[in-house]
Short mmCIF file of C-alpha atoms in Angstrom, two decimals:
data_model
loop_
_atom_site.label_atom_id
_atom_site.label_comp_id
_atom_site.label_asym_id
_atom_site.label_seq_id
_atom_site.Cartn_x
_atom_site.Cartn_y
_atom_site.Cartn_z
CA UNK A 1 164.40 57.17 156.46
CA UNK A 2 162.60 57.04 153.58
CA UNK A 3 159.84 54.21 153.03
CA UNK A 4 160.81 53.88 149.85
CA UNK A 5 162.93 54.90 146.77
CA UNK A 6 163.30 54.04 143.01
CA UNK A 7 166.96 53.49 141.96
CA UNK A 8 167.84 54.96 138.52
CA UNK A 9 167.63 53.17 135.55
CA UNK A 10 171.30 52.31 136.05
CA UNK A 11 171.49 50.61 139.13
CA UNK A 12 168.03 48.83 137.81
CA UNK A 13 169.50 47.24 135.56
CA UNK A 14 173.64 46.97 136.26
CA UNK A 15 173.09 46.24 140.16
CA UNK A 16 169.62 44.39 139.65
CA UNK A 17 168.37 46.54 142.35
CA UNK A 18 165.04 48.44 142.03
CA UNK A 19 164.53 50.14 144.72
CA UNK A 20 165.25 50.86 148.83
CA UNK A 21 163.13 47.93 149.65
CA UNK A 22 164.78 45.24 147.30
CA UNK A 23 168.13 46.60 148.98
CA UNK A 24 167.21 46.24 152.62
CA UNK A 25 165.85 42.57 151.76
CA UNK A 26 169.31 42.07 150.34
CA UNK A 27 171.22 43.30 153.08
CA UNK A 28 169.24 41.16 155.54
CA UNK A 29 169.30 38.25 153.63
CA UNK A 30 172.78 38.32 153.24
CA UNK A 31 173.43 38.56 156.97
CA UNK A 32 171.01 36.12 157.55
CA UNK A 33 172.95 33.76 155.14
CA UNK A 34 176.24 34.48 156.78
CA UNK A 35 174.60 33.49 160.21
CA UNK A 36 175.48 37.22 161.20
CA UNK A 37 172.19 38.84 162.11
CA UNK A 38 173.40 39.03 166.27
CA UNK A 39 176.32 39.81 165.21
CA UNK A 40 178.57 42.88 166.72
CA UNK A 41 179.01 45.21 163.86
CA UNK A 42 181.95 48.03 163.45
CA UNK A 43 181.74 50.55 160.76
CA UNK A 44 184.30 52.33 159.25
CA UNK A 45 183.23 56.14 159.00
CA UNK A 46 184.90 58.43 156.56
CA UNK A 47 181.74 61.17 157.34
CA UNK A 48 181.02 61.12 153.61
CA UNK A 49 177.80 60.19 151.71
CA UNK A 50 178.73 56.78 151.04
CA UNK A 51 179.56 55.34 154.68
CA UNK A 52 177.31 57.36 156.17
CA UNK A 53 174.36 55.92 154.21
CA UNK A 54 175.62 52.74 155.29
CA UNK A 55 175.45 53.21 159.17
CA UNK A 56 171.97 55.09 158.32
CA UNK A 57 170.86 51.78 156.98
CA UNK A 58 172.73 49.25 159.26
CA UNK A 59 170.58 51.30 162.35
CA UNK A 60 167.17 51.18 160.25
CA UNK A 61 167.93 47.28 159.54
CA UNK A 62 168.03 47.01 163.41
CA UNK A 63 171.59 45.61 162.97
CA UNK A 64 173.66 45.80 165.95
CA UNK A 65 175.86 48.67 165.53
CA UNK A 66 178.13 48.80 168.25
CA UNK A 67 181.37 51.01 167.31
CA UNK A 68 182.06 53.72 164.45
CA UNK A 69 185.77 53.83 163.61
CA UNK A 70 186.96 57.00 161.09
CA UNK A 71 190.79 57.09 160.35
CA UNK A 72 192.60 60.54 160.60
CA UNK A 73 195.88 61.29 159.55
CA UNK A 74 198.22 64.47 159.82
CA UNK A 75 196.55 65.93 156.07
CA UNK A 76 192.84 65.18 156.72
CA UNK A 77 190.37 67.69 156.45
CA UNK A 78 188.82 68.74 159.54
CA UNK A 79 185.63 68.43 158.45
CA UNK A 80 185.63 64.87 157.46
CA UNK A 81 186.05 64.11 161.11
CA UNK A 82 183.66 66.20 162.22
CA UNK A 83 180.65 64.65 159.95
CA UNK A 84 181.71 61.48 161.31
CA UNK A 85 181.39 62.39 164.66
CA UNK A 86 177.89 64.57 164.09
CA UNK A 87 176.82 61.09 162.10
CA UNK A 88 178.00 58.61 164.92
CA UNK A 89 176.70 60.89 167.39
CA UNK A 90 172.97 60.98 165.49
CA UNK A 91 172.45 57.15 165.15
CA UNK A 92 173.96 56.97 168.70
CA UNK A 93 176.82 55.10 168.00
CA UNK A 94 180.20 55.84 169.85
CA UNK A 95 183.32 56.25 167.84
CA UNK A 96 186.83 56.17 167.78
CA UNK A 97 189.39 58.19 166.01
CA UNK A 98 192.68 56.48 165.35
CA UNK A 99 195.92 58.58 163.78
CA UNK A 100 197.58 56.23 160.93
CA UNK A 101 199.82 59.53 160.02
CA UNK A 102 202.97 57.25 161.54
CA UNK A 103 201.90 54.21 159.34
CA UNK A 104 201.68 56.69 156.19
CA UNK A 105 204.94 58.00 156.52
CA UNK A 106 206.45 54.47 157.36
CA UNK A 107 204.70 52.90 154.15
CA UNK A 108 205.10 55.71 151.98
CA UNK A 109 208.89 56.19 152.76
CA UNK A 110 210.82 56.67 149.60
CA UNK A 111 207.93 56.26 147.08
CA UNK A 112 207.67 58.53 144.12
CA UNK A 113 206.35 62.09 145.23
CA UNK A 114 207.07 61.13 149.21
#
């Protein structure tokens, strides 16, 4: 990763964070606060930019990173799950896939458009 990279002006000044270095400080200081440094961590992996920049971060924090979970369901793309996998499978961290499709169709049963 990185050593170090200047946010944009927006996240300057609507986030109050200025750069990669103020955010891993944050991160940290936050799971320090929350007594959850040792903690067992799961993270939810969609394979997109977004989660996958989190895991990237949790593993470069040192932060105990023991499961990556990415939900599938009968309309997913393909490729979502495998970024996930080709992500979990880079920071060495073993995931899951779990099928809600049941749960959708249960929960969206009779709603507008179902």
């Amino acid at each position: 990763m990185k050593e170090n990279i200047i946010f944009t002006e927006w996240t300057r000044n609507k986030r109050h964070l200025s750069d990669l270095k103020q955010l891993k400080r944050d991160i940290l200081h936050n799971f320090q606060e929350h007594n959850a440094l040792n903690k067992k961590i799961i993270s939810m992996l969609s394979g997109g930019k977004d989660s996958s920049t989190a895991l990237a971060l949790a593993k470069d924090l040192g932060l105990n990173v023991v499961l990556a979970v990415h939900f599938v369901h009968k309309w997913s793309w393909s490729l979502s799950k495998e970024q996930a996998r080709r992500i979990a499978n880079e920071f060495e961290v073993p995931i899951v896939f779990c099928d809600i499709t049941e749960d959708l169709k249960k929960r969206t049963n009779g709603a507008k458009g179902g």
